[in-house]
Amino acid sequence: MKLAAWVLLPALLHYAVFSPGASRNLPPRPPPPAVVNVGAIFTFNSTIGRAAKVAINAAVQDVNSDPSMLGATRLVVKMQDSSCSGFLGIVKALQFVETDVVAIIGPQCSVIAHSILHVANELQIPMLSFSATDPTLSSREHSFFVRTTQSDLFQMQAVAELVDYYGWKQVIAIFTDDDYGRNGVSALGQKLDERRCRISFKAALRPGATRSDISDLLLKVAMMEARVVVLHSQDAGAAIFSAAHYLGMMGNGYVWIATDWLSSRLDTYGPLDSDAMDSIQGVLTLRQHSPDSQRKRELFSRWRSLVEEQGGYGGLNSYGLNAYDTVWMVARAIDAFLRDGGTVSFSGDPKLNASDRGPLRFQSMTIFDGGGRLLEEILKVNFTGVAGPLRFNADGDLLRPAYDVINVVGSGYRRIGFWSNFSGLSLEAPGSLTWRKPNGSSSLSQRLSSVIWPGETTEKPRGWVFPNRGTELRIGVPDRVSFREFVTRSPGTGIIKGFCIDVFTAAVNLLPYAVPYKFVLVGDGLENPSYSELASKVASGVLDAAVGDIAIVTNRTRIVDFTLPYIESGLVILVPMKKFKSNAWAFLHPFTLGMWGVTGAFFVVVGAVIWILEHRINDEFRGPLKKQITTIIWFSFSTLFFAHRESTMSLLGRVVLLIWLFVVLIVQSSYTASLTSMLTVRQLSSPIKGIDSLLSDDGPIGFQIGSFAENYLVEQLGVARSRLKALGSPDEYARELDLGPEKGGVAAVVDERPYVELFLSTKCQFSIIGSEFTKGGWGFVFPQDSPLAMDMSTAILTLSENGDLQRIHDKWLVRSACAGKRTDLDSDRLHLISFWGLFILCGFTCLLALAIFLALRLRDLIQQPRSDSAAPGGDSRPRGYLSFVHRKEQGGEPERCFPAEGPSRHGVT
């Protein structure tokens, strides 16, 4: 019965599914539409529009001629000219929605996109733009917006990496003051900030600016310090280059980087006439990268015939490739939509019907019922078009954005490299570098081919110049009253000179350009000025720079930029020195109490060990008890002078003695050297031995007026401000240190090493104690992001490498007054820790020798005849062992230390 049921089950299922009655219960699938309408909005008479119009028509022809695409349905693209007008763009979009379009290709301009995307969202019509690059256009805000080109966010990242690659820090941005220009430059500023670069001046042009407006703006740009100009203006770009060429701003020293509008213009209208090409010589520009492929080559080969068929003119640019691929993307999505059972139907919008109270016929605007499903199919499209792979990420952007880097030269241009968000700047095409991680490229691996810059030079422009204002740089110099070797003003002539001045002058002379400047003294001439206030004047613009012995510290680097340090500097502790005061017990001073105690104990211990090891076989270590004690003491202490008379006969005794004599040699030599040093070398008269003892002590601390040492001691080390005493000159240093804290002076002076070393070159009775507890240096001060700071740093490195910096140092700071009269040796007492290893070695040797000795004696005791141990009056086992050990060996056989009849009358023998 069960077998029959299993046999009949497939037949029943087949009948239930395929029977005529079952078929009548399923809803019939609607036939595919004969025509699917798609709208296209762009500016026909524009650089992008000329190529897009031909490309869209060509794509429609290719789609309709492909039997595998859309089946019996025919794709129709209706084009409208927006003339790049926001108002006309809205009107054309409203006209489209009255004709039941399922998608809109466009708009071309970002300005129009912001306006008509609200219409697309409301009526659920996907809008695919092949040229709106405004980075603020986002699918998160406008859910029915799909960008089939690259966002300017990536293009500005490429520009920022170009600026950083060539080492420029400031750029000037010229742009049209609309959504496209403002938002693109805003993205550029963001990407430059990530690389510690910035836009120093934003030159905005109103839409429709005249030649006069452009010239006035460029004159302002010419007055700026930066010479790197980023041009982001589709409409006025050509006019700006023409005016810049006329004003002489396309020559040596300038850098012009144009966004991809220029490459599109060159591809569409090239070759340009000679005047237009002359105005853009040496310019760098970007072009959306499209990998070479068979489909791309075929489209380029038939482009001329396509243009002639449609009565247009112009070449194929990257936006034309995007437009061609966009049509195919829409066709593929519609094909998948129809195959999945989607229907092209429209319904009225209740919101529009409710507001239909006037002459405008809102009821004709309908919602595309399948708009959401078609949008999903568009976002799922994954194919390779003529512009490259088309696939979207989670943010709605095309994956793997990439650009060609182009240098305009002669009558054309040449590609000098590539940029992509996964490989950075590279000489290799992005397609061969897909294995790298996004943004994982190192600045060290970035490479581009050589560039011919404006002015027909291959030397990289500096990227900035001094503003053409006819004024000199105001260089602030501290008016010092002490340590004048660093900075000083001649009383008679008023000339400012010194070590710091000579370094600055030598560095300026190495710069490849002239720097007009004049020194401005800062201070009242009565005491050293505050260097933090000097840095603040540079930050506020009162001074253009500052030169002097200015330490590079954290709170100053927050407001100004420093050059690389031209001299090392760090805080050190200065203390007085004195001769060691000799007395009757001076010979005990080299060793500490612990060292004396351990050394004396080891003399006794080693003597006792030698006695034990030699007592059985050496007559010199036998005899009455009093004699043996005297022998132990005499033998051990006589080894100090290597004058011991007793000889050792056992191997273990000789090993112990050898190790002990080595220890004695080291200890004796160290004692002699330490005592000699104490009696001949100056010693520290201060209890301060370093930064730790300085902080734990409560004595006054001196510091130089104007130095950062005061704030550092208080804020970083927690020293009470009441302990600090301001000192103004080297003579005050010497006087206060000589007085000491007991007489109202200071216990130590904390100052920077260059000052202290100069002070010690003539003051031999003082010394540096410990090591530097801060690390730093002195540098020249410039405003933040000043390119002169970088050039001066390079010059300082050159001075250091060619030896000029050392020669300037020797000229001003080397003195020989104390040569041979002082030493930096700090002779401390010898502590036990310095010899601990030797004593451990000696102690271990003694214990090991005793253990071996006792083990051997125990073996001899066990192996001796039983009769010896069983003799009348024999000892117990422990006493017997000690008695055996105490025996003297004769002829290889031990004898009893005590005769059988009793002990000797002389005592122990």
PDB file of C-alpha atoms in Angstrom, residues 155 158-166 168 228-232 241 250 254-263 266 279-287 404-409 412-417 425 448-454 457 460-461:
ATOM      1  CA  GLN A 155      39.614  64.441  -7.417  1.00  0.00           C
ATOM      2  CA  ALA A 158      44.380  63.568  -5.855  1.00  0.00           C
ATOM      3  CA  VAL A 159      45.139  67.314  -6.017  1.00  0.00           C
ATOM      4  CA  ALA A 160      46.068  67.345  -2.323  1.00  0.00           C
ATOM      5  CA  GLU A 161      48.441  64.417  -2.809  1.00  0.00           C
ATOM      6  CA  LEU A 162      50.054  66.244  -5.727  1.00  0.00           C
ATOM      7  CA  VAL A 163      50.620  69.295  -3.531  1.00  0.00           C
ATOM      8  CA  ASP A 164      52.047  67.155  -0.743  1.00  0.00           C
ATOM      9  CA  TYR A 165      54.181  65.111  -3.161  1.00  0.00           C
ATOM     10  CA  TYR A 166      56.026  68.213  -4.335  1.00  0.00           C
ATOM     11  CA  TRP A 168      54.206  72.675  -1.069  1.00  0.00           C
ATOM     12  CA  VAL A 228      50.574  77.245  -6.298  1.00  0.00           C
ATOM     13  CA  VAL A 229      47.159  77.885  -7.875  1.00  0.00           C
ATOM     14  CA  VAL A 230      44.362  75.300  -8.105  1.00  0.00           C
ATOM     15  CA  LEU A 231      41.789  76.269 -10.756  1.00  0.00           C
ATOM     16  CA  HIS A 232      38.330  74.708 -10.377  1.00  0.00           C
ATOM     17  CA  PHE A 241      44.256  81.170 -18.100  1.00  0.00           C
ATOM     18  CA  MET A 250      52.187  81.744 -16.345  1.00  0.00           C
ATOM     19  CA  TYR A 254      54.122  79.651 -10.695  1.00  0.00           C
ATOM     20  CA  VAL A 255      52.387  76.292 -10.402  1.00  0.00           C
ATOM     21  CA  TRP A 256      48.945  75.813 -11.955  1.00  0.00           C
ATOM     22  CA  ILE A 257      46.845  72.725 -11.222  1.00  0.00           C
ATOM     23  CA  ALA A 258      43.555  72.510 -13.098  1.00  0.00           C
ATOM     24  CA  THR A 259      40.849  70.005 -12.287  1.00  0.00           C
ATOM     25  CA  ASP A 260      39.531  67.648 -14.962  1.00  0.00           C
ATOM     26  CA  TRP A 261      37.570  70.346 -16.817  1.00  0.00           C
ATOM     27  CA  LEU A 262      40.794  71.225 -18.654  1.00  0.00           C
ATOM     28  CA  SER A 263      41.509  67.676 -19.815  1.00  0.00           C
ATOM     29  CA  LEU A 266      41.609  69.359 -24.540  1.00  0.00           C
ATOM     30  CA  SER A 279      48.299  80.266 -22.050  1.00  0.00           C
ATOM     31  CA  ILE A 280      48.340  76.790 -20.452  1.00  0.00           C
ATOM     32  CA  GLN A 281      51.932  75.674 -20.960  1.00  0.00           C
ATOM     33  CA  GLY A 282      53.260  73.729 -17.952  1.00  0.00           C
ATOM     34  CA  VAL A 283      49.843  73.273 -16.346  1.00  0.00           C
ATOM     35  CA  LEU A 284      49.058  70.051 -14.480  1.00  0.00           C
ATOM     36  CA  THR A 285      45.563  68.652 -14.854  1.00  0.00           C
ATOM     37  CA  LEU A 286      43.646  65.478 -14.088  1.00  0.00           C
ATOM     38  CA  ARG A 287      41.516  63.219 -16.262  1.00  0.00           C
ATOM     39  CA  ASP A 404      45.465  60.303 -15.080  1.00  0.00           C
ATOM     40  CA  VAL A 405      47.931  63.069 -14.178  1.00  0.00           C
ATOM     41  CA  ILE A 406      48.607  65.181 -17.279  1.00  0.00           C
ATOM     42  CA  ASN A 407      51.202  67.843 -18.043  1.00  0.00           C
ATOM     43  CA  VAL A 408      50.355  70.299 -20.847  1.00  0.00           C
ATOM     44  CA  VAL A 409      53.420  70.657 -23.085  1.00  0.00           C
ATOM     45  CA  GLY A 412      49.438  68.793 -26.679  1.00  0.00           C
ATOM     46  CA  TYR A 413      49.957  67.049 -23.394  1.00  0.00           C
ATOM     47  CA  ARG A 414      51.641  64.031 -21.888  1.00  0.00           C
ATOM     48  CA  ARG A 415      50.666  61.714 -19.064  1.00  0.00           C
ATOM     49  CA  ILE A 416      53.189  61.778 -16.197  1.00  0.00           C
ATOM     50  CA  GLY A 417      51.490  59.231 -13.953  1.00  0.00           C
ATOM     51  CA  LEU A 425      50.503  58.598  -7.142  1.00  0.00           C
ATOM     52  CA  LEU A 448      55.666  60.659 -11.117  1.00  0.00           C
ATOM     53  CA  SER A 449      57.569  61.399 -14.291  1.00  0.00           C
ATOM     54  CA  SER A 450      59.400  64.700 -14.718  1.00  0.00           C
ATOM     55  CA  VAL A 451      57.301  67.803 -15.296  1.00  0.00           C
ATOM     56  CA  ILE A 452      57.878  70.793 -17.549  1.00  0.00           C
ATOM     57  CA  TRP A 453      56.619  73.666 -15.418  1.00  0.00           C
ATOM     58  CA  PRO A 454      55.407  77.108 -16.491  1.00  0.00           C
ATOM     59  CA  THR A 457      61.712  74.730 -16.739  1.00  0.00           C
ATOM     60  CA  LYS A 460      60.424  72.205  -9.373  1.00  0.00           C
ATOM     61  CA  PRO A 461      59.075  75.659  -8.427  1.00  0.00           C
TER      62      PRO A 461
END
